[in-house]
CSV table of C-alpha atoms in Angstrom, one decimal:
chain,number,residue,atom,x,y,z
H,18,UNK,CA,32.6,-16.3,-81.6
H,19,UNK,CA,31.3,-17.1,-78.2
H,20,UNK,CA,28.2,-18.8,-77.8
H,21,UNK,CA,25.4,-17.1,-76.7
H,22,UNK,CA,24.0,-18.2,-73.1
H,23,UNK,CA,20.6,-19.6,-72.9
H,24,UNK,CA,18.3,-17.8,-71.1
H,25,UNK,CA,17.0,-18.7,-67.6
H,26,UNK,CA,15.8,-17.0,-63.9
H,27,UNK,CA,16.0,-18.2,-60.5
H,28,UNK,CA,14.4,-16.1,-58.0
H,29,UNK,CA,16.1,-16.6,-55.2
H,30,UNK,CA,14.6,-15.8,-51.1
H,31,UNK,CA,17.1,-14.0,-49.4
H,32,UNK,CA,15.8,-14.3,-45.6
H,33,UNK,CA,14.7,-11.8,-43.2
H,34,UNK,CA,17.7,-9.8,-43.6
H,35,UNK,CA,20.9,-11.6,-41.2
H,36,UNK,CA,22.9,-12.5,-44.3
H,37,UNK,CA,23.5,-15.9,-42.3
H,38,UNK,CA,20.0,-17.0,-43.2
H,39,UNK,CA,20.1,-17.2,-47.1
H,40,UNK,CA,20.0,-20.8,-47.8
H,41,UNK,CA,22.8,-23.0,-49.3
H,42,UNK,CA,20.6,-23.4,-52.6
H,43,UNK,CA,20.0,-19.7,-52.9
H,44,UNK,CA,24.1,-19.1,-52.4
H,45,UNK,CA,24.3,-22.1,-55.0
H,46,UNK,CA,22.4,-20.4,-57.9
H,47,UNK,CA,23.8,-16.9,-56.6
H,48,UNK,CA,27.4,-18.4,-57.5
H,49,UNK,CA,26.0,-19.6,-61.1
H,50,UNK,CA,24.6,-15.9,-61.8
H,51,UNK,CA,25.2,-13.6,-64.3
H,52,UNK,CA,23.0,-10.7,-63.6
H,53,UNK,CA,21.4,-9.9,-60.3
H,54,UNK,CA,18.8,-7.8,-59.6
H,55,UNK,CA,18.0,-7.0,-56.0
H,56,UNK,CA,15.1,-5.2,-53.7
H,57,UNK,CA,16.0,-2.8,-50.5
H,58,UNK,CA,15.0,-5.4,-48.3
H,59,UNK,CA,17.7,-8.3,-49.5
H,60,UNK,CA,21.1,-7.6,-47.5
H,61,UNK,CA,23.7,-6.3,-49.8
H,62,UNK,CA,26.1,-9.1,-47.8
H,63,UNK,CA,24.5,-11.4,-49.3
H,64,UNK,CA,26.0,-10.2,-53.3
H,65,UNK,CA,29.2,-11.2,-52.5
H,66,UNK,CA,27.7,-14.8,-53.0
H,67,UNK,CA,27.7,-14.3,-56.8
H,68,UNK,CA,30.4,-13.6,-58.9
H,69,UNK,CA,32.5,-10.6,-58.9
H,70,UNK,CA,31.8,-10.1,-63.2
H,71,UNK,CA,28.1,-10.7,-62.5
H,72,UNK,CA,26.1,-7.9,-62.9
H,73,UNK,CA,24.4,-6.3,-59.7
H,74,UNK,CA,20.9,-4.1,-60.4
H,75,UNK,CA,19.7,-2.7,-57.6
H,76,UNK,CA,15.4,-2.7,-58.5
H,77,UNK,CA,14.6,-2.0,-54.6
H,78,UNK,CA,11.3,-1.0,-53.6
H,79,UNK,CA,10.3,0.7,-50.8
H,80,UNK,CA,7.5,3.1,-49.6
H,81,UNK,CA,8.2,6.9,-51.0
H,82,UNK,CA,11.7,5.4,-52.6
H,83,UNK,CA,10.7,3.6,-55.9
H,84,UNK,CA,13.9,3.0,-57.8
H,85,UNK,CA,11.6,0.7,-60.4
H,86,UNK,CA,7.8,0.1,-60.8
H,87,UNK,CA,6.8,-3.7,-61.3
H,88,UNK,CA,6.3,-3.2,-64.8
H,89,UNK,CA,9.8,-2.4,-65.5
H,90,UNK,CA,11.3,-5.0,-63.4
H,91,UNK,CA,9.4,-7.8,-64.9
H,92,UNK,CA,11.1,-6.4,-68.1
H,93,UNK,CA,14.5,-5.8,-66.6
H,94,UNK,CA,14.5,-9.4,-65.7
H,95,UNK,CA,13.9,-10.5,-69.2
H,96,UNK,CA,15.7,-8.3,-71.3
H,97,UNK,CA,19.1,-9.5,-69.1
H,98,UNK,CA,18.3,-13.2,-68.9
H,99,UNK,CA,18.0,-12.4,-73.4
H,100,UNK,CA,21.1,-10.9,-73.3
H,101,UNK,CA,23.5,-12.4,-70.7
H,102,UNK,CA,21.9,-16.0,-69.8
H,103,UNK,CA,21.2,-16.9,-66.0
H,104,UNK,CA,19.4,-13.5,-64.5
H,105,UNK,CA,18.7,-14.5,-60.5
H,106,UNK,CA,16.3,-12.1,-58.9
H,107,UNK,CA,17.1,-11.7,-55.4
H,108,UNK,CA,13.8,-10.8,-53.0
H,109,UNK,CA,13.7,-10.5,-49.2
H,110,UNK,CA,11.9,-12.8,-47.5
H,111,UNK,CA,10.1,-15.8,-49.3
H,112,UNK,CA,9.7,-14.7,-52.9
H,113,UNK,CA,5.6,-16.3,-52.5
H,114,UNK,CA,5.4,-14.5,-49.7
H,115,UNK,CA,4.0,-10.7,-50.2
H,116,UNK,CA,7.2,-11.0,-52.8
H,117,UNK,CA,5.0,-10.8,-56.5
H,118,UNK,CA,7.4,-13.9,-57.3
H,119,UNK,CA,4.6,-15.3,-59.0
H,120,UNK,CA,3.5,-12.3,-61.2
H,121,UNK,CA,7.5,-12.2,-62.0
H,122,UNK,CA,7.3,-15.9,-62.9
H,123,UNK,CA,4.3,-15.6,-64.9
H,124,UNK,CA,5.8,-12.5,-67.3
H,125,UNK,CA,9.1,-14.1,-67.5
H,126,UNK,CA,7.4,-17.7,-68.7
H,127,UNK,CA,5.2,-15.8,-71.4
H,128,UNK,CA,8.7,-15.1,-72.7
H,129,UNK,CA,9.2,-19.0,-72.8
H,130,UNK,CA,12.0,-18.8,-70.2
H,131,UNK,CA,12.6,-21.8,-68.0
H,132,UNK,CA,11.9,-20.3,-63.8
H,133,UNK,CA,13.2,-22.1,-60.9
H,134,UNK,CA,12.6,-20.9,-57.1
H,135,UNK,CA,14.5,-20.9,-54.4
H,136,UNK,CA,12.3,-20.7,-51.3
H,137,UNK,CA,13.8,-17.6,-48.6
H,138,UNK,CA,13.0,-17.5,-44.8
H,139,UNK,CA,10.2,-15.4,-44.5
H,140,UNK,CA,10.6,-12.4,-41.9
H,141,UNK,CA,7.5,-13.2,-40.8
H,142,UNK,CA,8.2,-16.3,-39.3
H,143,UNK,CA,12.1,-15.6,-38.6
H,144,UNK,CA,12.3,-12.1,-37.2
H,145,UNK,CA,9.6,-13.4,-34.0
H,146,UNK,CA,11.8,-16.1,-33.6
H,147,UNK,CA,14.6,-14.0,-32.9
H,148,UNK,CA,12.8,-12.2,-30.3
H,149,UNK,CA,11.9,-15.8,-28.8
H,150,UNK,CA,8.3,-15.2,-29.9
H,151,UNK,CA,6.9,-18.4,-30.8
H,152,UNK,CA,4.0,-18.0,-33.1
H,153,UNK,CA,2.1,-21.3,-32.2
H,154,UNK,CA,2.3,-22.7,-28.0
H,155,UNK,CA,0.7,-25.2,-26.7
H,156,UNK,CA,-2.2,-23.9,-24.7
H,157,UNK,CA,-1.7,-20.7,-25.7
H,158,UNK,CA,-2.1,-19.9,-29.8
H,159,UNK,CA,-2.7,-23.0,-31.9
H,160,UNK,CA,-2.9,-21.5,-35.1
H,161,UNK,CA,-1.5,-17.5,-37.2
H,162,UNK,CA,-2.2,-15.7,-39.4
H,163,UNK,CA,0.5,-13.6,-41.6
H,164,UNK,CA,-1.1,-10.9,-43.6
H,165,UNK,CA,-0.3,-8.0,-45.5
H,166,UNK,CA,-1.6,-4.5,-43.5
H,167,UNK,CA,-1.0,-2.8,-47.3
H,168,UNK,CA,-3.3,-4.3,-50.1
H,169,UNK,CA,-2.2,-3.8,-54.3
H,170,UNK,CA,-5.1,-0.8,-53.9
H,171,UNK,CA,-3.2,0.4,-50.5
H,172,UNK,CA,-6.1,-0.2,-48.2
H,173,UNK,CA,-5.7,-2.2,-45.2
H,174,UNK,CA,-6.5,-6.3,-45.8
H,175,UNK,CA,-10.3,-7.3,-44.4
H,176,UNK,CA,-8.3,-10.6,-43.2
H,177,UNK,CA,-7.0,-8.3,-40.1
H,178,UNK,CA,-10.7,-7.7,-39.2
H,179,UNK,CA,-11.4,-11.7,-40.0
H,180,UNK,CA,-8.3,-12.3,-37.9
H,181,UNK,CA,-8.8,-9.7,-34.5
H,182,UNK,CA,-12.0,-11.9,-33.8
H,183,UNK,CA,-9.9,-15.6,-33.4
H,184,UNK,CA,-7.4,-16.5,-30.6
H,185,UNK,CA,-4.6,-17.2,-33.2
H,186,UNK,CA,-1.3,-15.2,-33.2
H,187,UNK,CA,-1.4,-12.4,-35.7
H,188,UNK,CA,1.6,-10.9,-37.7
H,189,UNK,CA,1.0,-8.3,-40.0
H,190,UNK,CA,4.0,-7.1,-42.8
H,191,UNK,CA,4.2,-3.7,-44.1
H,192,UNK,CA,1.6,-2.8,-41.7
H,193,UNK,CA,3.0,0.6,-39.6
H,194,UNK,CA,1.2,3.2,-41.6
H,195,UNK,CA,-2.0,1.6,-40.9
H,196,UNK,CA,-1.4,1.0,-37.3
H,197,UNK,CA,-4.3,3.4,-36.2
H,198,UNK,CA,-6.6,1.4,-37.8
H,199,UNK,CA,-5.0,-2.3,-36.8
H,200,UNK,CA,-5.0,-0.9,-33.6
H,201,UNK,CA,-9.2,0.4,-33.6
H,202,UNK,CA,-10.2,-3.3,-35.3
H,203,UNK,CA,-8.7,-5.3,-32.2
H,204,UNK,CA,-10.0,-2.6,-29.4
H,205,UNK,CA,-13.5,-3.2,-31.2
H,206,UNK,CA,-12.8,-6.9,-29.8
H,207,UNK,CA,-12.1,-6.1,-26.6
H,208,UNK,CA,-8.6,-6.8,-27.1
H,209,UNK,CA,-7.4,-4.2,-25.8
H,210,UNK,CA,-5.2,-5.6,-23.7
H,211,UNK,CA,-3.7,-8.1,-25.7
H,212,UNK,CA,0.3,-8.2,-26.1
H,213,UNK,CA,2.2,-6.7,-29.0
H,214,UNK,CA,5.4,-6.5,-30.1
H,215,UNK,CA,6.4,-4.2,-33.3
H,216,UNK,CA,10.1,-5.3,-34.7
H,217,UNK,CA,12.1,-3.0,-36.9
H,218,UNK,CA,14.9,-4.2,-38.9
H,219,UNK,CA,14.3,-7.8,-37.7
H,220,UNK,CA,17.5,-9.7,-37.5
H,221,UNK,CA,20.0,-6.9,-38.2
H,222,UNK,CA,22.1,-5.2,-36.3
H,223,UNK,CA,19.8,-2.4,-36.7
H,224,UNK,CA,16.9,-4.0,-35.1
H,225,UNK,CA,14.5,-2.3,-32.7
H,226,UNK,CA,11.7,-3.5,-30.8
H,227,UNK,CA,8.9,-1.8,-28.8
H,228,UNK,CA,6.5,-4.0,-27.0
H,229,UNK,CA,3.2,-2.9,-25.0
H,230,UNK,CA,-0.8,-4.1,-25.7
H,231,UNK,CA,-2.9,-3.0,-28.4
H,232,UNK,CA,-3.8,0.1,-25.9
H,233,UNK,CA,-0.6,1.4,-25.7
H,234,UNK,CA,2.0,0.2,-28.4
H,235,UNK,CA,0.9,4.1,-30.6
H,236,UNK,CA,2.7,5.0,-27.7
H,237,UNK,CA,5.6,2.7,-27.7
H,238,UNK,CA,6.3,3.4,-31.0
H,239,UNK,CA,6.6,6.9,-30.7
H,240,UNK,CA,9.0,6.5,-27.8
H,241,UNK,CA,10.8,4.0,-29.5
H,242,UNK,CA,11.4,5.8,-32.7
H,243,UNK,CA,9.7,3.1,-34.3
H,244,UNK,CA,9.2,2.7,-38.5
H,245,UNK,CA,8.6,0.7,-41.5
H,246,UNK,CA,10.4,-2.1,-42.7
H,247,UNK,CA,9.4,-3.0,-39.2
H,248,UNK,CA,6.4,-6.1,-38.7
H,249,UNK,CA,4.1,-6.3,-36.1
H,250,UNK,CA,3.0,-9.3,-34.0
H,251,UNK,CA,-0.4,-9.5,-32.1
H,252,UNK,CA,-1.1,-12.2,-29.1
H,253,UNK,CA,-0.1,-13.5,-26.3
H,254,UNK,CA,2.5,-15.3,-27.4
H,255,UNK,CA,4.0,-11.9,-27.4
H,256,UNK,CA,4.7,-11.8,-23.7
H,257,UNK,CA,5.4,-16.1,-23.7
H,258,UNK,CA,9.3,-15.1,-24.1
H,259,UNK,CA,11.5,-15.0,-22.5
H,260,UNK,CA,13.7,-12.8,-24.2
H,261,UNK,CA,10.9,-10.2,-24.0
H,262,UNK,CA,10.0,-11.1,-20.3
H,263,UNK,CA,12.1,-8.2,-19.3
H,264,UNK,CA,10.4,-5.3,-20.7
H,265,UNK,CA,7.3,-6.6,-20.1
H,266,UNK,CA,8.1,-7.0,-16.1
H,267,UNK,CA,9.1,-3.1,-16.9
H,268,UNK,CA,5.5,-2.6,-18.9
H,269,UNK,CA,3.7,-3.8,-16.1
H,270,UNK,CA,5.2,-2.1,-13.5
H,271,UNK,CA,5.1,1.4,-14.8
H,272,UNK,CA,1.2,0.2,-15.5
H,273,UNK,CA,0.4,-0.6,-12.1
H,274,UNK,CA,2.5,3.0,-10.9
């Protein structure tokens, strides 16, 4: 009779999306899995990491496409760590960050079964960097601020009010159906003409970017065909790179026409 397994749950981060930028840890404990439960936002690259007898549940959430409400994955994850031993939940981004990593944690311990984390590279951080957006410069943002535009209650966070009246870089996640609004809290500043740059995809080979200023980027996205998962970044770091420097030579011109 084989012995049954004991029970236990890594979440893992699974980066921004590139399948390159899970981490050697999180490919580690993706080889030692027996069940794997993924969201739409981890790259499906990344499953060939764990082992081809392992179990793969997709649980991905995404706006109008719920495959699974929270509820149930908390109890998906449980039920398979019970019956087949070493669940790892696989999350986009930084499971701490906007991930609910720590609601998952705190269901799955009430259980009495031993967590570990494996911290992911957030797309907030990583998908600017691709764009050569740095979010701090000397002399030019010394501080950011990453916030959610899409609260538990679906109302826009009060931090992006908080954050439109400093001179710190801004990125905002899951924030392009409230982009009206972003957009009215920073023209209420007189920022108007402060540099944006909206990402889709970041770090895929399906990645699109539109850049313009908070007067103009509705615009830009409309040209650009622009949607969610996309994030948005606010300040002038925006228009500090220089692999951006390009369309905003173009932006400007076309301005000045």
């Amino acid at each position: 009779m084989l012995k049954k397994k004991q029970p236990i749950v890594t979440l893992v981060g699974a980066g921004p999306g590139d399948p390159d930028l899970l981490t050697i840890k999180g490919a580690k404990a993706l080889a030692e899995a027996d069940v794997v439960l993924y969201d739409a936002l981890a790259n499906e690259e990344i499953l060939t990491y764990a082992p081809k007898k392992s179990i793969k549940i997709f649980v991905g959430k995404r706006k109008g496409c719920h495959e699974y409400s929270q509820d149930q994955i908390n109890q998906l994850i449980v039920d398979n760590a019970l019956t087949y031993g070493h669940v790892v939940r696989l999350k986009g981004g930084d499971p701490f960050i906007f991930g609910r990593g720590s609601e998952e944690i705190d269901f799955i311990e009430s259980f009495g079964i031993p967590t570990s984390v494996v911290p992911g590279i957030s797309s907030s951080i990583a998908v600017p960097a691709y764009q050569g957006i740095s979010l701090t410069k000397r002399g030019v943002s010394e501080s950011f601020w990453v916030i959610t535009g899409t609260t538990s209650d679906r109302k826009l966070s009060n931090d992006v009010a908080l954050a439109a009246q400093s001179s710190a870089t801004v990125v905002i996640l899951m924030g392009m159906s409230k982009l009206t609004q972003i957009i009215d809290l920073f023209q209420k500043e007189s920022k108007g003409e402060t540099p944006v740059a909206i990402i889709q995809n970041g770090t895929t080979v399906q990645e699109k970017i539109g850049v313009g200023t908070i007067n103009t980027i509705e615009q830009v996205v409309v040209k650009q065909q622009l949607s969610s998962p996309a994030i948005i970044v606010i300040g002038e770091v925006v228009k500090e790179s220089n692999k951006l420097k390009g369309f905003y030579e173009e932006f400007i011109a076309k301005e000045l026409k």
